[in-house]
């Protein structure tokens, strides 16, 4: 059995209530959906939140975020949909007017483990996109839960790869296939045009 390292300091959890950052907005905060997330959104009647169109990330963005670079190179990134973003700020379409998640507790698996992030396939770290945290020994159980959830999300990626390769027909029959990007499709938004001077 493979051992995973938890590099998040003991008793450290996100402090969402005192945070002034909106982690559910911005192009770099796009949420990749897993197959289980698509199935959940179908079940709760919120397929309006699923987008088959994705942004193209600039080389500078990928340089700043190596995990984003790794994601962009994967077949899963090309095939699976994302959570829709709206408006010029690219806010998550599931956000309510008071900036709360309108689909919690049915939110995507990636949101459930945020900001705990699996890197290098062997360790879980605190993601760079979350500036607000609290540390106290009484939070150790929650830290352990988030660590386990980060590993679960990684395992969902593996499960997705297997299902997409071996059970695509079955996914179509379940209705999930309608949200998947086909091999001959280009799901990426055009790069913004720069003004010519």
PDB file of C-alpha atoms in Angstrom:
ATOM      1  CA  UNK A   1       0.000   0.000   0.000  1.00  0.00           C
ATOM      2  CA  UNK A   2       1.309   3.433  -0.943  1.00  0.00           C
ATOM      3  CA  UNK A   3       1.873   5.855   1.912  1.00  0.00           C
ATOM      4  CA  UNK A   4       0.849   9.487   1.513  1.00  0.00           C
ATOM      5  CA  UNK A   5       2.440  12.314   3.454  1.00  0.00           C
ATOM      6  CA  UNK A   6       0.297  15.026   5.006  1.00  0.00           C
ATOM      7  CA  UNK A   7       2.401  18.181   4.837  1.00  0.00           C
ATOM      8  CA  UNK A   8      -0.351  20.438   6.160  1.00  0.00           C
ATOM      9  CA  UNK A   9       0.660  21.534   9.685  1.00  0.00           C
ATOM     10  CA  UNK A  10      -1.129  19.688  12.488  1.00  0.00           C
ATOM     11  CA  UNK A  11      -4.543  21.099  13.390  1.00  0.00           C
ATOM     12  CA  UNK A  12      -4.682  23.449  10.367  1.00  0.00           C
ATOM     13  CA  UNK A  13      -7.989  24.027   8.564  1.00  0.00           C
ATOM     14  CA  UNK A  14      -9.383  26.786   6.312  1.00  0.00           C
ATOM     15  CA  UNK A  15     -10.811  29.855   8.060  1.00  0.00           C
ATOM     16  CA  UNK A  16     -13.538  30.624   5.523  1.00  0.00           C
ATOM     17  CA  UNK A  17     -15.614  32.848   7.838  1.00  0.00           C
ATOM     18  CA  UNK A  18     -12.853  35.412   8.316  1.00  0.00           C
ATOM     19  CA  UNK A  19     -11.479  35.212   4.771  1.00  0.00           C
ATOM     20  CA  UNK A  20     -11.858  38.188   2.448  1.00  0.00           C
ATOM     21  CA  UNK A  21     -10.770  36.239  -0.643  1.00  0.00           C
ATOM     22  CA  UNK A  22     -13.366  34.627  -2.920  1.00  0.00           C
ATOM     23  CA  UNK A  23     -11.857  31.286  -3.886  1.00  0.00           C
ATOM     24  CA  UNK A  24     -14.876  30.541  -6.104  1.00  0.00           C
ATOM     25  CA  UNK A  25     -14.096  33.231  -8.683  1.00  0.00           C
ATOM     26  CA  UNK A  26     -11.398  33.820 -11.266  1.00  0.00           C
ATOM     27  CA  UNK A  27     -10.166  31.834 -14.209  1.00  0.00           C
ATOM     28  CA  UNK A  28      -7.521  30.050 -12.139  1.00  0.00           C
ATOM     29  CA  UNK A  29     -10.174  28.870  -9.677  1.00  0.00           C
ATOM     30  CA  UNK A  30     -12.049  26.801 -12.237  1.00  0.00           C
ATOM     31  CA  UNK A  31     -13.403  23.542 -10.801  1.00  0.00           C
ATOM     32  CA  UNK A  32     -12.776  20.366 -12.790  1.00  0.00           C
ATOM     33  CA  UNK A  33     -15.651  17.955 -12.396  1.00  0.00           C
ATOM     34  CA  UNK A  34     -15.227  14.246 -11.790  1.00  0.00           C
ATOM     35  CA  UNK A  35     -17.676  11.698 -13.199  1.00  0.00           C
ATOM     36  CA  UNK A  36     -19.278  11.380  -9.767  1.00  0.00           C
ATOM     37  CA  UNK A  37     -19.775  15.170  -9.710  1.00  0.00           C
ATOM     38  CA  UNK A  38     -21.531  15.087 -13.086  1.00  0.00           C
ATOM     39  CA  UNK A  39     -23.777  12.266 -11.845  1.00  0.00           C
ATOM     40  CA  UNK A  40     -24.574  14.238  -8.684  1.00  0.00           C
ATOM     41  CA  UNK A  41     -25.457  17.385 -10.646  1.00  0.00           C
ATOM     42  CA  UNK A  42     -27.727  15.288 -12.881  1.00  0.00           C
ATOM     43  CA  UNK A  43     -29.383  13.775  -9.793  1.00  0.00           C
ATOM     44  CA  UNK A  44     -30.070  17.136  -8.124  1.00  0.00           C
ATOM     45  CA  UNK A  45     -31.291  18.721 -11.364  1.00  0.00           C
ATOM     46  CA  UNK A  46     -28.433  21.221 -11.722  1.00  0.00           C
ATOM     47  CA  UNK A  47     -26.945  20.326 -15.088  1.00  0.00           C
ATOM     48  CA  UNK A  48     -27.068  24.071 -15.834  1.00  0.00           C
ATOM     49  CA  UNK A  49     -23.876  24.267 -13.755  1.00  0.00           C
ATOM     50  CA  UNK A  50     -21.949  21.927 -16.081  1.00  0.00           C
ATOM     51  CA  UNK A  51     -19.821  23.497 -18.811  1.00  0.00           C
ATOM     52  CA  UNK A  52     -18.199  21.626 -21.652  1.00  0.00           C
ATOM     53  CA  UNK A  53     -16.282  24.808 -22.564  1.00  0.00           C
ATOM     54  CA  UNK A  54     -13.022  25.546 -20.762  1.00  0.00           C
ATOM     55  CA  UNK A  55     -10.596  28.449 -20.670  1.00  0.00           C
ATOM     56  CA  UNK A  56      -7.165  28.302 -22.218  1.00  0.00           C
ATOM     57  CA  UNK A  57      -4.593  29.038 -19.549  1.00  0.00           C
ATOM     58  CA  UNK A  58      -1.655  31.217 -20.466  1.00  0.00           C
ATOM     59  CA  UNK A  59       1.895  29.912 -20.117  1.00  0.00           C
ATOM     60  CA  UNK A  60       2.414  32.440 -17.296  1.00  0.00           C
ATOM     61  CA  UNK A  61      -0.513  30.984 -15.305  1.00  0.00           C
ATOM     62  CA  UNK A  62       0.806  27.462 -15.775  1.00  0.00           C
ATOM     63  CA  UNK A  63       4.300  28.557 -14.758  1.00  0.00           C
ATOM     64  CA  UNK A  64       2.950  29.991 -11.495  1.00  0.00           C
ATOM     65  CA  UNK A  65       0.906  26.865 -10.798  1.00  0.00           C
ATOM     66  CA  UNK A  66       2.681  23.604 -11.673  1.00  0.00           C
ATOM     67  CA  UNK A  67      -0.419  21.581 -10.746  1.00  0.00           C
ATOM     68  CA  UNK A  68      -2.351  23.510 -13.397  1.00  0.00           C
ATOM     69  CA  UNK A  69       0.324  22.636 -15.954  1.00  0.00           C
ATOM     70  CA  UNK A  70       0.035  18.954 -15.000  1.00  0.00           C
ATOM     71  CA  UNK A  71      -3.757  19.114 -15.221  1.00  0.00           C
ATOM     72  CA  UNK A  72      -3.712  20.730 -18.673  1.00  0.00           C
ATOM     73  CA  UNK A  73      -1.651  17.871 -20.056  1.00  0.00           C
ATOM     74  CA  UNK A  74      -4.065  15.179 -18.944  1.00  0.00           C
ATOM     75  CA  UNK A  75      -6.668  13.403 -21.040  1.00  0.00           C
ATOM     76  CA  UNK A  76      -9.089  13.821 -18.122  1.00  0.00           C
ATOM     77  CA  UNK A  77      -8.819  17.608 -18.385  1.00  0.00           C
ATOM     78  CA  UNK A  78      -9.590  17.422 -22.069  1.00  0.00           C
ATOM     79  CA  UNK A  79     -12.541  15.006 -21.634  1.00  0.00           C
ATOM     80  CA  UNK A  80     -14.327  15.994 -18.431  1.00  0.00           C
ATOM     81  CA  UNK A  81     -16.474  19.112 -18.049  1.00  0.00           C
ATOM     82  CA  UNK A  82     -15.984  21.927 -15.554  1.00  0.00           C
ATOM     83  CA  UNK A  83     -18.228  23.874 -13.202  1.00  0.00           C
ATOM     84  CA  UNK A  84     -19.623  26.819 -15.148  1.00  0.00           C
ATOM     85  CA  UNK A  85     -18.318  30.309 -14.385  1.00  0.00           C
ATOM     86  CA  UNK A  86     -20.267  33.500 -15.083  1.00  0.00           C
ATOM     87  CA  UNK A  87     -19.623  37.210 -15.541  1.00  0.00           C
ATOM     88  CA  UNK A  88     -16.435  39.173 -16.042  1.00  0.00           C
ATOM     89  CA  UNK A  89     -15.114  37.999 -12.649  1.00  0.00           C
ATOM     90  CA  UNK A  90     -15.734  34.382 -13.712  1.00  0.00           C
ATOM     91  CA  UNK A  91     -17.644  33.558 -10.551  1.00  0.00           C
ATOM     92  CA  UNK A  92     -18.753  30.001  -9.927  1.00  0.00           C
ATOM     93  CA  UNK A  93     -22.328  29.703 -11.208  1.00  0.00           C
ATOM     94  CA  UNK A  94     -23.283  27.832  -8.025  1.00  0.00           C
ATOM     95  CA  UNK A  95     -22.581  30.856  -5.798  1.00  0.00           C
ATOM     96  CA  UNK A  96     -25.543  32.569  -4.186  1.00  0.00           C
ATOM     97  CA  UNK A  97     -25.888  36.358  -3.938  1.00  0.00           C
ATOM     98  CA  UNK A  98     -24.233  36.241  -0.497  1.00  0.00           C
ATOM     99  CA  UNK A  99     -21.217  34.281  -1.863  1.00  0.00           C
ATOM    100  CA  UNK A 100     -22.193  30.944  -0.382  1.00  0.00           C
ATOM    101  CA  UNK A 101     -22.293  27.640  -2.220  1.00  0.00           C
ATOM    102  CA  UNK A 102     -25.825  27.087  -3.496  1.00  0.00           C
ATOM    103  CA  UNK A 103     -25.347  23.342  -3.934  1.00  0.00           C
ATOM    104  CA  UNK A 104     -23.586  22.414  -0.675  1.00  0.00           C
ATOM    105  CA  UNK A 105     -23.467  19.591   0.500  1.00  0.00           C
ATOM    106  CA  UNK A 106     -23.724  18.334  -3.101  1.00  0.00           C
ATOM    107  CA  UNK A 107     -20.738  20.393  -4.227  1.00  0.00           C
ATOM    108  CA  UNK A 108     -17.949  18.862  -6.353  1.00  0.00           C
ATOM    109  CA  UNK A 109     -15.348  16.616  -4.770  1.00  0.00           C
ATOM    110  CA  UNK A 110     -12.607  19.172  -5.476  1.00  0.00           C
ATOM    111  CA  UNK A 111     -14.465  21.790  -3.441  1.00  0.00           C
ATOM    112  CA  UNK A 112     -14.887  19.365  -0.560  1.00  0.00           C
ATOM    113  CA  UNK A 113     -11.124  18.943  -0.035  1.00  0.00           C
ATOM    114  CA  UNK A 114     -10.073  22.523  -0.853  1.00  0.00           C
ATOM    115  CA  UNK A 115      -7.422  23.819  -0.066  1.00  0.00           C
ATOM    116  CA  UNK A 116      -5.817  20.452   0.609  1.00  0.00           C
ATOM    117  CA  UNK A 117      -4.105  19.438  -2.620  1.00  0.00           C
ATOM    118  CA  UNK A 118      -2.393  16.254  -3.753  1.00  0.00           C
ATOM    119  CA  UNK A 119       0.972  16.972  -5.395  1.00  0.00           C
ATOM    120  CA  UNK A 120       3.499  14.600  -6.831  1.00  0.00           C
ATOM    121  CA  UNK A 121       1.082  11.720  -6.228  1.00  0.00           C
ATOM    122  CA  UNK A 122       2.588  11.149  -2.794  1.00  0.00           C
ATOM    123  CA  UNK A 123       1.880  14.124  -0.608  1.00  0.00           C
ATOM    124  CA  UNK A 124      -0.931  16.447   0.378  1.00  0.00           C
ATOM    125  CA  UNK A 125      -0.129  20.139   0.833  1.00  0.00           C
ATOM    126  CA  UNK A 126      -1.970  23.374   1.575  1.00  0.00           C
ATOM    127  CA  UNK A 127      -2.917  24.880  -1.805  1.00  0.00           C
ATOM    128  CA  UNK A 128      -1.482  28.273  -2.665  1.00  0.00           C
ATOM    129  CA  UNK A 129      -4.906  29.745  -3.521  1.00  0.00           C
ATOM    130  CA  UNK A 130      -6.138  29.775   0.092  1.00  0.00           C
ATOM    131  CA  UNK A 131      -4.702  32.599   2.220  1.00  0.00           C
ATOM    132  CA  UNK A 132      -6.828  32.039   5.327  1.00  0.00           C
ATOM    133  CA  UNK A 133      -6.200  29.282   7.853  1.00  0.00           C
ATOM    134  CA  UNK A 134      -6.659  28.478  11.506  1.00  0.00           C
ATOM    135  CA  UNK A 135      -4.489  26.178  13.572  1.00  0.00           C
ATOM    136  CA  UNK A 136      -5.540  24.619  16.823  1.00  0.00           C
ATOM    137  CA  UNK A 137      -5.112  21.094  18.230  1.00  0.00           C
ATOM    138  CA  UNK A 138      -8.908  20.763  18.409  1.00  0.00           C
ATOM    139  CA  UNK A 139      -9.034  20.884  14.565  1.00  0.00           C
ATOM    140  CA  UNK A 140      -6.880  17.789  14.126  1.00  0.00           C
ATOM    141  CA  UNK A 141      -9.834  15.491  13.319  1.00  0.00           C
ATOM    142  CA  UNK A 142     -11.029  17.895  10.603  1.00  0.00           C
ATOM    143  CA  UNK A 143      -7.484  18.151   9.210  1.00  0.00           C
ATOM    144  CA  UNK A 144      -7.327  14.362   9.000  1.00  0.00           C
ATOM    145  CA  UNK A 145     -10.725  14.268   7.236  1.00  0.00           C
ATOM    146  CA  UNK A 146      -9.561  16.824   4.661  1.00  0.00           C
ATOM    147  CA  UNK A 147      -6.317  14.906   4.122  1.00  0.00           C
ATOM    148  CA  UNK A 148      -8.295  11.723   3.468  1.00  0.00           C
ATOM    149  CA  UNK A 149     -10.651  13.626   1.165  1.00  0.00           C
ATOM    150  CA  UNK A 150      -7.697  14.900  -0.900  1.00  0.00           C
ATOM    151  CA  UNK A 151      -6.582  11.297  -1.374  1.00  0.00           C
ATOM    152  CA  UNK A 152     -10.169  10.306  -2.269  1.00  0.00           C
ATOM    153  CA  UNK A 153     -10.242  13.003  -4.962  1.00  0.00           C
ATOM    154  CA  UNK A 154      -6.983  11.672  -6.397  1.00  0.00           C
ATOM    155  CA  UNK A 155      -8.481   8.171  -6.435  1.00  0.00           C
ATOM    156  CA  UNK A 156     -11.578   9.550  -8.213  1.00  0.00           C
ATOM    157  CA  UNK A 157      -9.259  10.787 -10.979  1.00  0.00           C
ATOM    158  CA  UNK A 158      -7.880   7.279 -11.382  1.00  0.00           C
ATOM    159  CA  UNK A 159     -11.387   5.791 -11.370  1.00  0.00           C
ATOM    160  CA  UNK A 160     -12.476   8.330 -13.999  1.00  0.00           C
ATOM    161  CA  UNK A 161      -9.576   7.406 -16.274  1.00  0.00           C
ATOM    162  CA  UNK A 162     -10.469   3.709 -16.049  1.00  0.00           C
ATOM    163  CA  UNK A 163     -14.186   4.310 -16.636  1.00  0.00           C
ATOM    164  CA  UNK A 164     -13.578   6.612 -19.583  1.00  0.00           C
ATOM    165  CA  UNK A 165     -11.317   4.045 -21.180  1.00  0.00           C
ATOM    166  CA  UNK A 166     -13.337   0.893 -20.451  1.00  0.00           C
ATOM    167  CA  UNK A 167     -16.953   1.959 -19.860  1.00  0.00           C
ATOM    168  CA  UNK A 168     -17.636   4.896 -22.169  1.00  0.00           C
ATOM    169  CA  UNK A 169     -20.748   3.183 -23.590  1.00  0.00           C
ATOM    170  CA  UNK A 170     -22.164   2.663 -20.103  1.00  0.00           C
ATOM    171  CA  UNK A 171     -21.488   6.302 -19.223  1.00  0.00           C
ATOM    172  CA  UNK A 172     -23.442   7.286 -22.341  1.00  0.00           C
ATOM    173  CA  UNK A 173     -26.354   5.096 -21.256  1.00  0.00           C
ATOM    174  CA  UNK A 174     -26.376   6.736 -17.827  1.00  0.00           C
ATOM    175  CA  UNK A 175     -26.658  10.191 -19.423  1.00  0.00           C
ATOM    176  CA  UNK A 176     -23.207  11.270 -18.295  1.00  0.00           C
ATOM    177  CA  UNK A 177     -21.819  10.976 -21.813  1.00  0.00           C
ATOM    178  CA  UNK A 178     -23.779  14.041 -22.963  1.00  0.00           C
ATOM    179  CA  UNK A 179     -21.463  16.186 -20.819  1.00  0.00           C
ATOM    180  CA  UNK A 180     -18.175  14.630 -21.919  1.00  0.00           C
ATOM    181  CA  UNK A 181     -15.977  16.136 -24.613  1.00  0.00           C
ATOM    182  CA  UNK A 182     -15.353  13.884 -27.596  1.00  0.00           C
ATOM    183  CA  UNK A 183     -11.881  13.282 -29.021  1.00  0.00           C
ATOM    184  CA  UNK A 184     -12.518  15.399 -32.144  1.00  0.00           C
ATOM    185  CA  UNK A 185     -13.947  18.388 -30.243  1.00  0.00           C
ATOM    186  CA  UNK A 186     -12.045  21.477 -29.139  1.00  0.00           C
ATOM    187  CA  UNK A 187     -13.568  22.448 -25.777  1.00  0.00           C
ATOM    188  CA  UNK A 188     -11.304  25.442 -25.203  1.00  0.00           C
ATOM    189  CA  UNK A 189     -12.274  29.084 -25.418  1.00  0.00           C
ATOM    190  CA  UNK A 190     -10.355  31.134 -27.959  1.00  0.00           C
ATOM    191  CA  UNK A 191      -7.471  33.124 -26.554  1.00  0.00           C
ATOM    192  CA  UNK A 192      -8.418  36.759 -26.030  1.00  0.00           C
ATOM    193  CA  UNK A 193      -7.312  39.004 -28.845  1.00  0.00           C
ATOM    194  CA  UNK A 194      -4.732  41.574 -27.888  1.00  0.00           C
ATOM    195  CA  UNK A 195      -5.258  45.112 -29.171  1.00  0.00           C
ATOM    196  CA  UNK A 196      -3.127  46.116 -32.134  1.00  0.00           C
ATOM    197  CA  UNK A 197      -1.425  49.484 -31.764  1.00  0.00           C
TER     198      UNK A 197
END
